[in-house]
CSV table of C-alpha atoms in Angstrom, one decimal:
chain,number,residue,atom,x,y,z
A,1,LEU,CA,6.9,-3.9,-0.3
A,2,PRO,CA,7.2,-3.5,3.6
A,3,ARG,CA,4.3,-0.8,3.8
A,4,THR,CA,1.7,-3.2,1.9
A,5,LEU,CA,3.0,-6.0,4.2
A,6,GLU,CA,1.9,-3.8,7.2
A,7,VAL,CA,-1.4,-3.5,4.9
A,8,PHE,CA,-1.7,-7.0,5.0
A,9,ARG,CA,-0.8,-7.5,8.6
A,10,ALA,CA,-3.9,-5.2,9.6
A,11,TRP,CA,-6.0,-6.9,7.0
A,12,GLY,CA,-4.9,-10.4,9.1
A,13,VAL,CA,-3.6,-12.3,5.8
A,14,VAL,CA,-0.2,-11.4,6.1
A,15,ASP,CA,0.8,-14.7,7.0
A,16,ARG,CA,-0.6,-16.5,4.1
A,17,PHE,CA,1.0,-14.2,1.8
A,18,LEU,CA,4.8,-14.8,3.4
A,19,ALA,CA,3.7,-18.4,3.7
A,20,GLU,CA,3.2,-18.8,-0.7
A,21,GLY,CA,5.9,-16.1,-1.9
A,22,THR,CA,9.3,-15.6,-1.3
A,23,PHE,CA,10.5,-13.3,1.0
A,24,VAL,CA,14.0,-11.3,0.0
A,25,SER,CA,15.9,-9.2,2.4
A,26,ARG,CA,19.1,-9.4,0.7
A,27,PRO,CA,19.0,-9.7,-3.1
A,28,ARG,CA,22.0,-10.1,-5.1
A,29,PHE,CA,22.0,-9.1,-8.9
A,30,TRP,CA,23.5,-11.9,-11.1
A,31,VAL,CA,24.9,-11.8,-14.8
A,32,PRO,CA,24.9,-14.9,-16.6
A,33,GLY,CA,28.6,-16.4,-16.7
A,34,GLU,CA,29.6,-14.8,-13.7
A,35,SER,CA,30.7,-16.5,-10.7
A,36,ALA,CA,29.8,-13.6,-8.3
A,37,PRO,CA,27.1,-11.4,-7.9
A,38,ARG,CA,27.5,-8.0,-10.0
A,39,GLY,CA,25.8,-6.2,-6.7
A,40,GLY,CA,23.6,-6.3,-4.1
A,41,LEU,CA,21.7,-4.8,-1.4
A,42,ASP,CA,20.8,-5.5,2.4
A,43,LEU,CA,17.8,-4.1,3.4
A,44,GLY,CA,18.0,-5.0,6.9
A,45,PHE,CA,18.4,-1.7,7.8
A,46,LEU,CA,14.7,-1.3,7.1
A,47,ARG,CA,13.9,-2.9,10.6
A,48,GLU,CA,14.3,0.5,12.0
A,49,PHE,CA,11.5,1.4,10.6
A,50,THR,CA,9.1,-1.8,9.5
A,51,ALA,CA,8.5,-5.1,10.4
A,52,TYR,CA,9.2,-6.7,7.2
A,53,ALA,CA,12.6,-5.4,6.4
A,54,GLY,CA,12.6,-6.7,2.7
A,55,VAL,CA,10.5,-7.2,-0.7
A,56,LEU,CA,8.0,-10.4,-1.2
A,57,ILE,CA,7.7,-12.0,-4.7
A,58,LEU,CA,4.7,-13.6,-5.3
A,59,PRO,CA,2.6,-13.3,-8.6
A,60,GLN,CA,-0.2,-11.6,-9.1
A,61,ASP,CA,-2.6,-14.1,-9.6
A,62,LYS,CA,-1.8,-15.3,-6.3
A,63,THR,CA,-1.8,-11.9,-4.8
A,64,GLU,CA,-5.4,-11.8,-6.2
A,65,ARG,CA,-6.5,-15.6,-5.1
A,66,LEU,CA,-5.4,-14.7,-1.4
A,67,LEU,CA,-7.4,-11.5,-1.2
A,68,TYR,CA,-10.3,-13.3,-2.8
A,69,GLU,CA,-9.9,-16.1,-0.4
A,70,HIS,CA,-9.6,-13.8,3.0
A,71,VAL,CA,-12.7,-11.7,1.8
A,72,SER,CA,-15.0,-14.6,1.2
A,73,ARG,CA,-14.1,-16.2,4.4
A,74,THR,CA,-15.1,-12.6,6.3
A,75,GLY,CA,-18.7,-13.0,4.9
A,76,LEU,CA,-18.7,-9.4,4.9
A,77,ALA,CA,-18.5,-9.2,1.0
A,78,GLU,CA,-20.5,-10.8,-2.3
A,79,VAL,CA,-18.0,-11.4,-5.1
A,80,ARG,CA,-19.9,-11.7,-8.6
A,81,PHE,CA,-17.4,-12.7,-11.5
A,82,GLY,CA,-18.3,-12.3,-14.8
A,83,HIS,CA,-20.7,-9.4,-14.7
A,84,ARG,CA,-19.8,-5.9,-16.3
A,85,VAL,CA,-20.9,-2.5,-15.2
A,86,ILE,CA,-22.6,-0.6,-17.8
A,87,GLY,CA,-24.0,2.4,-16.2
A,88,PHE,CA,-25.0,4.1,-13.0
A,89,ASP,CA,-26.7,7.1,-12.1
A,90,GLN,CA,-26.1,8.5,-8.5
A,91,ASP,CA,-28.6,11.6,-6.5
A,92,ASP,CA,-28.5,12.6,-3.0
A,93,SER,CA,-29.4,8.8,-1.1
A,94,GLY,CA,-27.6,6.5,-3.5
A,95,VAL,CA,-26.0,5.1,-6.7
A,96,THR,CA,-27.9,2.6,-8.9
A,97,VAL,CA,-25.8,1.0,-11.2
A,98,MET,CA,-26.9,-1.3,-14.1
A,99,VAL,CA,-25.0,-4.2,-14.4
A,100,GLN,CA,-24.5,-7.1,-17.6
A,101,PRO,CA,-23.7,-10.8,-16.6
A,102,GLN,CA,-22.5,-12.8,-19.1
A,103,GLN,CA,-25.7,-14.7,-19.3
A,104,GLY,CA,-29.2,-13.5,-18.8
A,105,ALA,CA,-30.6,-9.8,-18.8
A,106,ALA,CA,-29.2,-6.6,-17.3
A,107,TYR,CA,-30.1,-5.6,-13.9
A,108,GLU,CA,-29.8,-3.2,-11.2
A,109,LEU,CA,-28.2,-2.8,-7.7
A,110,ARG,CA,-29.0,0.1,-5.5
A,111,THR,CA,-26.2,1.1,-3.1
A,112,GLU,CA,-25.1,4.1,-1.1
A,113,TYR,CA,-21.8,4.1,-2.4
A,114,LEU,CA,-19.7,2.7,-5.6
A,115,VAL,CA,-16.0,2.8,-5.9
A,116,GLY,CA,-14.6,2.2,-9.4
A,117,CYS,CA,-11.5,-0.6,-9.1
A,118,ASP,CA,-12.6,-1.5,-13.0
A,119,GLY,CA,-8.6,-1.0,-14.1
A,120,ALA,CA,-6.6,1.1,-16.6
A,121,HIS,CA,-9.8,1.0,-19.0
A,122,SER,CA,-12.8,1.9,-16.3
A,123,ALA,CA,-16.2,1.7,-17.1
A,124,VAL,CA,-17.1,3.7,-14.0
A,125,ARG,CA,-14.3,6.3,-14.7
A,126,GLY,CA,-15.4,6.8,-18.3
A,127,ALA,CA,-19.2,7.0,-17.5
A,128,LEU,CA,-17.9,10.2,-15.3
A,129,GLY,CA,-16.4,12.0,-18.4
A,130,TRP,CA,-12.4,11.5,-16.6
A,131,SER,CA,-10.2,10.1,-18.5
A,132,LEU,CA,-6.0,9.2,-17.6
A,133,GLU,CA,-3.9,12.2,-18.2
A,134,GLY,CA,-0.4,12.1,-18.3
A,135,LYS,CA,2.2,10.4,-20.7
A,136,THR,CA,3.3,7.5,-22.5
A,137,TYR,CA,6.9,6.0,-22.2
A,138,PRO,CA,8.5,5.6,-25.9
A,139,THR,CA,9.5,2.0,-25.0
A,140,ARG,CA,7.3,-1.5,-24.3
A,141,LEU,CA,7.9,-4.4,-22.0
A,142,MET,CA,7.5,-7.7,-22.6
A,143,LEU,CA,6.9,-10.5,-20.0
A,144,ALA,CA,6.9,-13.9,-20.1
A,145,ASP,CA,6.9,-16.5,-17.6
A,146,VAL,CA,8.7,-19.9,-18.6
A,147,ARG,CA,8.9,-23.1,-16.5
A,148,LEU,CA,12.4,-24.5,-16.3
A,149,PRO,CA,12.4,-28.3,-15.6
A,150,ASP,CA,16.1,-28.8,-14.8
A,151,GLN,CA,18.6,-27.7,-12.3
A,152,ARG,CA,18.8,-24.2,-13.7
A,153,ASN,CA,15.6,-23.9,-11.5
A,154,GLU,CA,18.4,-23.1,-8.6
A,155,LEU,CA,20.4,-20.1,-10.3
A,156,PRO,CA,20.6,-17.5,-8.3
A,157,TRP,CA,18.7,-14.3,-9.0
A,158,PRO,CA,17.6,-11.6,-9.9
A,159,ARG,CA,19.5,-12.1,-13.5
A,160,PHE,CA,20.4,-9.2,-15.7
A,161,ALA,CA,22.0,-10.3,-19.3
A,162,SER,CA,24.1,-8.0,-21.2
A,163,VAL,CA,22.3,-6.8,-24.3
A,164,SER,CA,23.4,-4.1,-26.2
A,165,ASN,CA,20.4,-2.3,-26.2
A,166,GLY,CA,17.4,-2.0,-23.5
A,167,VAL,CA,16.9,-4.3,-20.4
A,168,LEU,CA,16.7,-8.1,-20.2
A,169,ALA,CA,15.9,-9.5,-16.7
A,170,ALA,CA,14.5,-12.3,-14.7
A,171,ILE,CA,13.0,-13.3,-11.2
A,172,ARG,CA,12.0,-16.4,-9.9
A,173,ILE,CA,8.5,-16.2,-8.8
A,174,GLU,CA,7.8,-19.6,-7.3
A,175,PRO,CA,9.4,-23.0,-7.4
A,176,GLU,CA,10.4,-23.7,-11.7
A,177,LEU,CA,8.8,-20.9,-12.8
A,178,TRP,CA,10.4,-17.7,-13.9
A,179,ARG,CA,9.4,-14.3,-15.1
A,180,ILE,CA,11.3,-12.6,-17.7
A,181,ILE,CA,11.2,-8.7,-18.2
A,182,ALA,CA,12.5,-7.3,-21.7
A,183,THR,CA,12.3,-3.8,-23.1
A,184,LEU,CA,11.6,-4.1,-26.8
A,185,ALA,CA,12.9,-2.2,-29.7
A,186,PRO,CA,10.7,0.1,-31.8
A,187,GLU,CA,10.8,-1.8,-34.4
A,188,ALA,CA,9.8,-4.7,-32.8
A,189,ARG,CA,6.3,-6.8,-33.7
A,190,GLU,CA,4.0,-7.7,-30.7
A,191,GLU,CA,2.9,-11.0,-32.4
A,192,ASP,CA,6.8,-11.9,-33.0
A,193,VAL,CA,8.4,-11.1,-29.8
A,194,THR,CA,5.9,-13.3,-27.7
A,195,ARG,CA,6.3,-16.4,-29.6
A,196,GLU,CA,8.6,-19.2,-28.3
A,197,PRO,CA,11.6,-18.9,-30.6
A,198,GLU,CA,12.0,-15.4,-29.8
A,199,ILE,CA,11.6,-16.2,-26.1
A,200,ALA,CA,14.5,-19.3,-26.4
A,201,VAL,CA,16.6,-16.4,-27.3
A,202,GLN,CA,15.8,-14.8,-24.0
A,203,VAL,CA,15.9,-18.1,-22.0
A,204,GLN,CA,19.5,-18.8,-23.5
A,205,LEU,CA,20.9,-15.6,-22.4
A,206,LEU,CA,19.8,-15.6,-19.2
A,207,PHE,CA,19.8,-19.6,-18.2
A,208,GLY,CA,21.8,-21.2,-20.6
A,209,SER,CA,20.7,-24.0,-22.9
A,210,GLY,CA,17.9,-26.5,-22.1
A,211,PRO,CA,14.4,-26.8,-22.2
A,212,PHE,CA,11.6,-24.5,-21.1
A,213,GLU,CA,7.7,-24.2,-21.0
A,214,LEU,CA,6.5,-20.9,-22.2
A,215,VAL,CA,3.5,-20.5,-19.6
A,216,TRP,CA,2.3,-16.9,-20.8
A,217,ALA,CA,3.9,-13.6,-22.6
A,218,ASP,CA,2.3,-10.3,-23.5
A,219,VAL,CA,3.4,-6.6,-24.4
A,220,PHE,CA,1.9,-3.5,-22.8
A,221,ARG,CA,3.4,0.0,-22.9
A,222,ILE,CA,4.5,1.7,-19.8
A,223,HIS,CA,2.4,5.3,-18.6
A,224,CYS,CA,2.7,7.6,-16.1
A,225,ARG,CA,-1.0,8.8,-16.1
A,226,ASN,CA,-3.8,9.8,-13.3
A,227,SER,CA,-7.2,10.8,-13.2
A,228,PRO,CA,-8.1,14.1,-12.8
A,229,HIS,CA,-10.2,13.6,-9.9
A,230,PHE,CA,-10.7,10.7,-7.5
A,231,ARG,CA,-14.2,11.2,-6.6
A,232,GLN,CA,-17.7,12.8,-7.8
A,233,GLY,CA,-20.2,12.3,-4.9
A,234,ARG,CA,-21.1,9.3,-3.9
A,235,VAL,CA,-18.5,7.8,-6.9
A,236,LEU,CA,-14.9,7.0,-6.0
A,237,LEU,CA,-11.9,5.4,-8.1
A,238,ALA,CA,-8.8,3.4,-6.6
A,239,GLY,CA,-6.2,1.2,-8.5
A,240,ASP,CA,-5.6,1.4,-12.0
A,241,ALA,CA,-8.6,3.1,-12.7
A,242,ALA,CA,-7.6,6.1,-10.9
A,243,HIS,CA,-3.9,5.8,-11.7
A,244,LEU,CA,-1.0,4.2,-14.0
A,245,ASN,CA,2.7,4.1,-13.5
A,246,SER,CA,5.5,2.3,-14.7
A,247,PRO,CA,6.3,-1.0,-13.2
A,248,ALA,CA,10.2,0.2,-12.4
A,249,GLY,CA,10.3,0.3,-8.3
A,250,GLY,CA,7.0,-2.2,-8.3
A,251,MET,CA,5.2,0.5,-6.9
A,252,GLY,CA,1.8,-0.3,-9.3
A,253,MET,CA,-0.7,-2.7,-7.3
A,254,ASN,CA,1.0,-1.7,-4.1
A,255,SER,CA,-0.3,1.8,-4.5
A,256,GLY,CA,-3.6,0.4,-5.4
A,257,ILE,CA,-3.6,-2.0,-2.6
A,258,GLN,CA,-2.9,1.3,-0.3
A,259,ASP,CA,-5.6,3.2,-2.0
A,260,ALA,CA,-8.3,0.8,-0.7
A,261,HIS,CA,-6.6,0.6,3.0
A,262,ASN,CA,-7.3,4.3,2.9
A,263,LEU,CA,-10.7,4.1,1.9
A,264,ALA,CA,-11.9,1.2,3.5
A,265,TRP,CA,-12.2,2.8,7.4
A,266,LYS,CA,-13.6,6.3,5.9
A,267,LEU,CA,-16.3,4.2,3.6
A,268,ALA,CA,-17.0,2.0,6.4
A,269,ARG,CA,-17.4,5.2,9.0
A,270,ALA,CA,-19.7,7.0,6.5
A,271,ILE,CA,-21.7,4.1,5.7
A,272,GLU,CA,-22.2,3.7,9.6
A,273,GLY,CA,-22.8,6.9,10.0
A,274,GLY,CA,-26.3,6.5,7.6
A,275,PRO,CA,-28.0,9.0,5.7
A,276,ALA,CA,-29.2,11.9,7.9
A,277,GLY,CA,-32.3,10.5,9.5
A,278,SER,CA,-31.9,7.0,9.1
A,279,ASP,CA,-32.5,4.9,11.6
A,280,ARG,CA,-31.9,1.4,10.1
A,281,ALA,CA,-31.1,-1.4,13.3
A,282,ASP,CA,-28.2,-3.0,11.2
A,283,ARG,CA,-26.0,0.3,11.8
A,284,PRO,CA,-23.6,-0.2,14.2
A,285,TRP,CA,-23.9,3.4,15.2
A,286,ARG,CA,-25.7,6.5,13.8
A,287,ASP,CA,-24.8,9.6,14.5
A,288,ALA,CA,-22.8,9.0,18.1
A,289,PRO,CA,-24.4,10.4,21.3
A,290,GLY,CA,-22.5,14.0,21.1
A,291,GLY,CA,-21.0,13.8,17.6
A,292,LYS,CA,-22.6,13.8,14.0
A,293,THR,CA,-20.8,11.5,11.7
A,294,ASP,CA,-19.2,14.3,8.9
A,295,ARG,CA,-19.8,11.9,5.8
A,296,GLU,CA,-18.4,14.9,3.6
A,297,ALA,CA,-15.2,15.2,5.1
A,298,LEU,CA,-14.7,11.8,5.6
A,299,LEU,CA,-14.7,10.9,1.4
A,300,ALA,CA,-13.5,14.4,0.4
A,301,SER,CA,-10.3,13.4,2.3
A,302,TYR,CA,-9.7,10.6,0.3
A,303,GLU,CA,-8.7,12.0,-3.4
A,304,GLU,CA,-7.2,14.9,-1.1
A,305,GLU,CA,-4.7,12.4,0.7
A,306,ARG,CA,-4.2,9.4,-2.1
A,307,ARG,CA,-4.0,11.6,-5.4
A,308,PRO,CA,-1.1,13.9,-4.3
A,309,ALA,CA,0.5,10.4,-3.0
A,310,VAL,CA,0.5,9.2,-6.2
A,311,VAL,CA,1.9,12.2,-8.2
A,312,THR,CA,4.4,13.7,-5.9
A,313,ASN,CA,5.4,10.0,-4.5
A,314,VAL,CA,4.8,7.2,-6.7
A,315,ASP,CA,5.1,9.1,-10.0
A,316,ARG,CA,8.1,10.9,-9.4
A,317,TYR,CA,10.1,7.9,-8.0
A,318,THR,CA,9.1,5.5,-10.7
A,319,ASP,CA,9.6,8.0,-13.3
A,320,LEU,CA,13.3,8.5,-12.3
A,321,LEU,CA,13.7,4.6,-12.6
A,322,THR,CA,12.1,4.6,-15.5
A,323,ARG,CA,14.2,7.3,-17.6
A,324,GLY,CA,17.3,6.2,-15.7
A,325,VAL,CA,17.3,2.3,-16.2
A,326,LEU,CA,14.4,1.5,-18.8
A,327,LEU,CA,14.7,4.6,-21.1
A,328,ALA,CA,18.4,5.4,-21.0
A,329,PRO,CA,20.9,4.7,-23.0
A,330,PRO,CA,23.6,1.9,-22.2
A,331,LEU,CA,26.4,4.3,-20.9
A,332,VAL,CA,23.5,6.4,-19.0
A,333,ARG,CA,22.1,3.2,-17.6
A,334,THR,CA,25.6,2.2,-16.4
A,335,LEU,CA,26.7,5.2,-14.7
A,336,PHE,CA,22.9,5.6,-13.0
A,337,LEU,CA,23.1,1.9,-11.5
A,338,GLY,CA,26.9,2.4,-10.6
A,339,ALA,CA,25.5,5.5,-8.4
A,340,ALA,CA,22.8,3.5,-7.2
A,341,GLY,CA,25.7,0.9,-6.3
A,342,ILE,CA,27.6,3.5,-4.4
A,343,ALA,CA,24.4,4.9,-2.7
A,344,VAL,CA,23.2,1.3,-1.3
A,345,ARG,CA,26.4,1.4,0.7
A,346,GLN,CA,26.0,4.3,2.4
A,347,ARG,CA,23.7,3.8,5.4
A,348,ALA,CA,22.8,7.3,6.3
A,349,LEU,CA,21.7,8.1,2.6
A,350,MET,CA,20.0,4.8,2.6
A,351,ARG,CA,17.9,5.7,5.8
A,352,ARG,CA,16.5,8.8,4.1
A,353,ALA,CA,15.8,6.8,0.8
A,354,GLY,CA,15.2,3.2,2.1
A,355,PRO,CA,11.6,4.6,3.4
A,356,ARG,CA,11.0,5.9,-0.3
A,357,MET,CA,11.7,2.7,-1.6
A,358,ALA,CA,9.7,0.7,0.8
A,359,MET,CA,6.8,3.2,0.6
A,360,LEU,CA,6.8,3.7,4.2
A,361,ASP,CA,7.2,7.5,3.7
A,362,THR,CA,3.8,8.6,2.3
A,363,ARG,CA,2.5,11.8,4.3
A,364,TYR,CA,-1.0,13.0,4.1
A,365,CYS,CA,-2.7,16.5,4.1
A,366,SER,CA,-6.4,16.9,4.1
A,367,ARG,CA,-9.3,18.4,6.1
A,368,LEU,CA,-8.9,15.2,8.2
A,369,ILE,CA,-5.1,16.0,9.2
A,370,ILE,CA,-5.5,18.1,12.7
A,371,GLY,CA,-2.8,19.5,14.7
A,372,SER,CA,0.6,20.0,14.7
A,373,GLY,CA,3.6,17.9,15.5
A,374,ARG,CA,6.6,16.0,13.2
A,375,TRP,CA,4.6,13.0,12.4
A,376,LEU,CA,1.3,14.7,11.8
A,377,GLY,CA,0.0,13.1,8.6
A,378,ALA,CA,2.7,10.5,8.0
A,379,ARG,CA,2.7,6.8,8.8
A,380,ALA,CA,3.1,6.5,12.5
A,381,PRO,CA,6.6,5.4,13.5
A,382,ASP,CA,6.2,1.3,14.5
A,383,GLY,CA,8.0,-0.4,16.8
A,384,VAL,CA,7.5,-2.9,19.7
A,385,LEU,CA,5.2,-2.2,23.2
A,386,ARG,CA,5.3,-4.3,26.4
A,387,ARG,CA,1.8,-4.6,27.9
A,388,GLY,CA,0.9,-4.9,31.4
A,389,ASP,CA,0.4,-8.7,31.1
A,390,GLY,CA,4.0,-9.3,30.0
A,391,GLY,CA,3.2,-9.7,26.3
A,392,GLU,CA,4.3,-7.5,23.2
A,393,VAL,CA,2.3,-5.7,20.5
A,394,ARG,CA,3.5,-3.7,17.5
A,395,LEU,CA,2.2,0.0,17.7
A,396,LEU,CA,0.8,-0.2,14.2
A,397,ASP,CA,-1.1,-3.2,15.6
A,398,LEU,CA,-3.3,-1.3,18.0
A,399,ALA,CA,-5.1,0.6,15.0
A,400,SER,CA,-5.4,-2.2,12.8
A,401,ARG,CA,-9.2,-2.2,13.5
A,402,GLU,CA,-9.9,0.7,15.4
A,403,ALA,CA,-8.3,3.9,16.1
A,404,ALA,CA,-6.0,4.4,19.1
A,405,LEU,CA,-5.4,7.3,20.9
A,406,LEU,CA,-2.0,7.5,22.4
A,407,LEU,CA,-0.8,9.6,25.8
A,408,PHE,CA,2.7,9.5,26.2
A,409,ASP,CA,3.6,9.7,29.9
A,410,ASP,CA,7.1,9.7,31.2
A,411,GLY,CA,6.0,8.8,34.9
A,412,ARG,CA,7.2,12.1,36.4
A,413,LEU,CA,4.5,14.6,35.8
A,414,PRO,CA,1.0,13.9,36.9
A,415,ARG,CA,-0.1,11.2,34.7
A,416,TRP,CA,-2.9,11.2,32.0
A,417,ASP,CA,-6.4,10.1,33.2
A,418,VAL,CA,-7.1,7.6,31.0
A,419,PRO,CA,-11.1,6.8,32.3
A,420,GLN,CA,-11.1,10.9,32.0
A,421,VAL,CA,-10.3,10.5,28.3
A,422,GLN,CA,-12.2,7.8,27.7
A,423,GLY,CA,-15.5,9.5,29.3
A,424,LEU,CA,-14.4,12.8,26.9
A,425,LEU,CA,-14.4,10.8,24.1
A,426,SER,CA,-17.1,8.2,24.4
A,427,GLY,CA,-19.4,9.5,21.7
A,428,ILE,CA,-16.4,8.8,19.2
A,429,PRO,CA,-17.1,5.1,17.8
A,430,ARG,CA,-14.6,2.6,17.5
A,431,LEU,CA,-11.5,4.4,19.2
A,432,ARG,CA,-9.4,3.0,22.1
A,433,VAL,CA,-6.9,4.9,24.7
A,434,TYR,CA,-3.6,3.6,25.4
A,435,ARG,CA,-1.1,5.4,27.6
A,436,VAL,CA,2.3,4.7,26.2
A,437,LEU,CA,5.0,4.9,29.3
A,438,ILE,CA,8.4,5.6,29.0
A,439,ALA,CA,10.9,2.7,29.6
A,440,GLY,CA,11.2,2.2,33.6
A,441,ALA,CA,8.2,3.7,34.1
A,442,THR,CA,5.8,0.9,36.1
A,443,PRO,CA,2.4,0.6,34.5
A,444,VAL,CA,-0.5,1.2,36.8
A,445,ALA,CA,-3.3,-0.5,34.7
A,446,PRO,CA,-3.9,-3.8,32.2
A,447,GLU,CA,-4.0,-1.4,29.1
A,448,ASP,CA,-1.0,0.5,29.7
A,449,LEU,CA,1.8,-0.1,27.2
A,450,TRP,CA,5.5,0.9,28.0
A,451,ASP,CA,8.3,1.4,25.6
A,452,VAL,CA,11.0,-1.0,26.6
A,453,THR,CA,13.4,-0.3,24.1
A,454,GLY,CA,12.9,3.5,24.0
A,455,ALA,CA,13.0,3.2,20.2
A,456,ILE,CA,9.4,4.6,20.1
A,457,TRP,CA,10.1,7.3,22.8
A,458,ARG,CA,13.1,8.3,20.9
A,459,ALA,CA,11.3,8.0,17.5
A,460,TRP,CA,8.3,10.0,18.6
A,461,GLN,CA,10.2,12.8,21.1
A,462,PRO,CA,6.7,13.5,23.5
A,463,SER,CA,6.9,16.9,25.3
A,464,LEU,CA,7.3,17.3,28.8
A,465,SER,CA,3.9,18.7,28.8
A,466,GLY,CA,2.0,15.6,27.6
A,467,THR,CA,2.1,14.6,24.1
A,468,ALA,CA,-1.5,13.0,22.8
A,469,ALA,CA,-1.4,11.6,18.8
A,470,LEU,CA,-4.7,10.0,17.4
A,471,ILE,CA,-3.4,7.0,14.8
A,472,ARG,CA,-6.2,6.1,12.2
A,473,PRO,CA,-7.3,3.0,11.5
A,474,ASP,CA,-4.7,3.1,8.2
A,475,GLY,CA,-1.9,3.5,10.3
A,476,HIS,CA,-1.5,7.4,9.9
A,477,VAL,CA,-1.1,10.0,12.3
A,478,GLY,CA,-4.0,12.1,12.5
A,479,TRP,CA,-4.2,14.6,15.3
A,480,THR,CA,-1.2,15.3,17.6
A,481,SER,CA,-1.1,17.6,20.1
A,482,GLU,CA,1.1,19.0,23.1
A,483,GLY,CA,-0.5,20.0,26.4
A,484,VAL,CA,-4.1,19.4,25.5
A,485,LEU,CA,-6.8,20.9,27.2
A,486,PRO,CA,-9.8,18.4,27.3
A,487,GLU,CA,-11.8,20.4,25.1
A,488,GLU,CA,-9.0,20.3,22.3
A,489,LEU,CA,-8.9,16.6,22.8
A,490,ARG,CA,-12.3,15.9,22.1
A,491,LYS,CA,-12.1,18.7,19.3
A,492,GLY,CA,-9.2,17.4,17.6
A,493,VAL,CA,-9.9,13.7,17.4
A,494,GLY,CA,-13.3,13.7,16.0
A,495,ARG,CA,-12.2,15.9,13.5
A,496,ALA,CA,-9.9,13.4,12.8
A,497,LEU,CA,-12.4,10.5,12.5
A,498,GLY,CA,-14.9,12.6,10.7
A,499,VAL,CA,-17.0,13.4,13.7
A,500,THR,CA,-18.0,16.8,14.3
């Protein structure tokens, strides 16, 4: 989804994903045997909000491979396949993790923090004594990947076959490889529906007669469940280890990736800040001059932000789609889809619903969210800015590695003194300061940026008294203020980044 593509852009890997996947900006929905699409959706309106006005179709195994290759190239991580966590103990200074390899004796790892990203049956979550609480829907989904070696591979998609009850659909996930999605009747036996003769019936309904190769098939239940907590001390949970939701809407893996994006910068600052009294030379910074790393605030904010985002945004949206499409009787499903078809043609309505579909509307509230303003806690509204050298940069790219403080300047009032502000904030590591000028203003320093089209100025609506906004490394607004005094600026930015 678009928000995850923005995350991949911040990680420096989005181009690889776009090259290997299929980017769809105008999906059309096809029913076999019909010469025209039954309906469609133009996602072009999302250009107002993001650089990625569409969705990327890519199998999960390729997603995992691309991320693995990328993290390996950085040299900042070691990946050990075939190793299983069998327990851990934590104390005030770190975590001792017990690991069992596929071959050989178990061993221990000593680390400062442990993040359990080990799926729905998480050993880390189990060791904490937590289970995934919520509901399991009264239906099962069958997924099957099939190869079509003939002209049927060129059929338009997504495809929805007319069936008396339930859902039968297919999308092409790569050339010649299609994924079939089907809901199962309560009496259906898993060992039967995943066999080739049963898959052949579905292939016939979706694509017509012809040969196919069954690559893979599986059946699973649909859940809406969450761990009661995402953190205990130095141990945290992310992804399916922390929450499960229906695949309707495609938000499951996306929300796990966004967990990581939220946690990564906080964990990095907590680690780099180091244990109290640490003088390790390999830390880029310890307690900064004039400030102290608040590790508790950084890590506590992860659960405070991500758990409500999942429960109130992801769960509610996917639950609506699940009950309205996957579980609904045929008449209700027809009415639901008909209403949705009317809604997608209403531009004003889509401007409100579109960001939710694209996962661009998440807003956080935690001890790190400081100040006031319309964008506080939200993903910063993106757009293109012009640099002093004539080049262009997207606003969210300013904070893809370091935090960015934006000083909005209309050119009429006394301008922000950027060197003075930088001096005030010198004790806060990994922070860049930018002056954002209104369209028509003249830049006076190489680091000045100006809003050529006026779109960013309209979105932010900065005050004439001078607006400042702190964009965190995950792209969310951590602090904003108008007419701010120097001492308030230092305090607000520091608290938003975990520096007291």
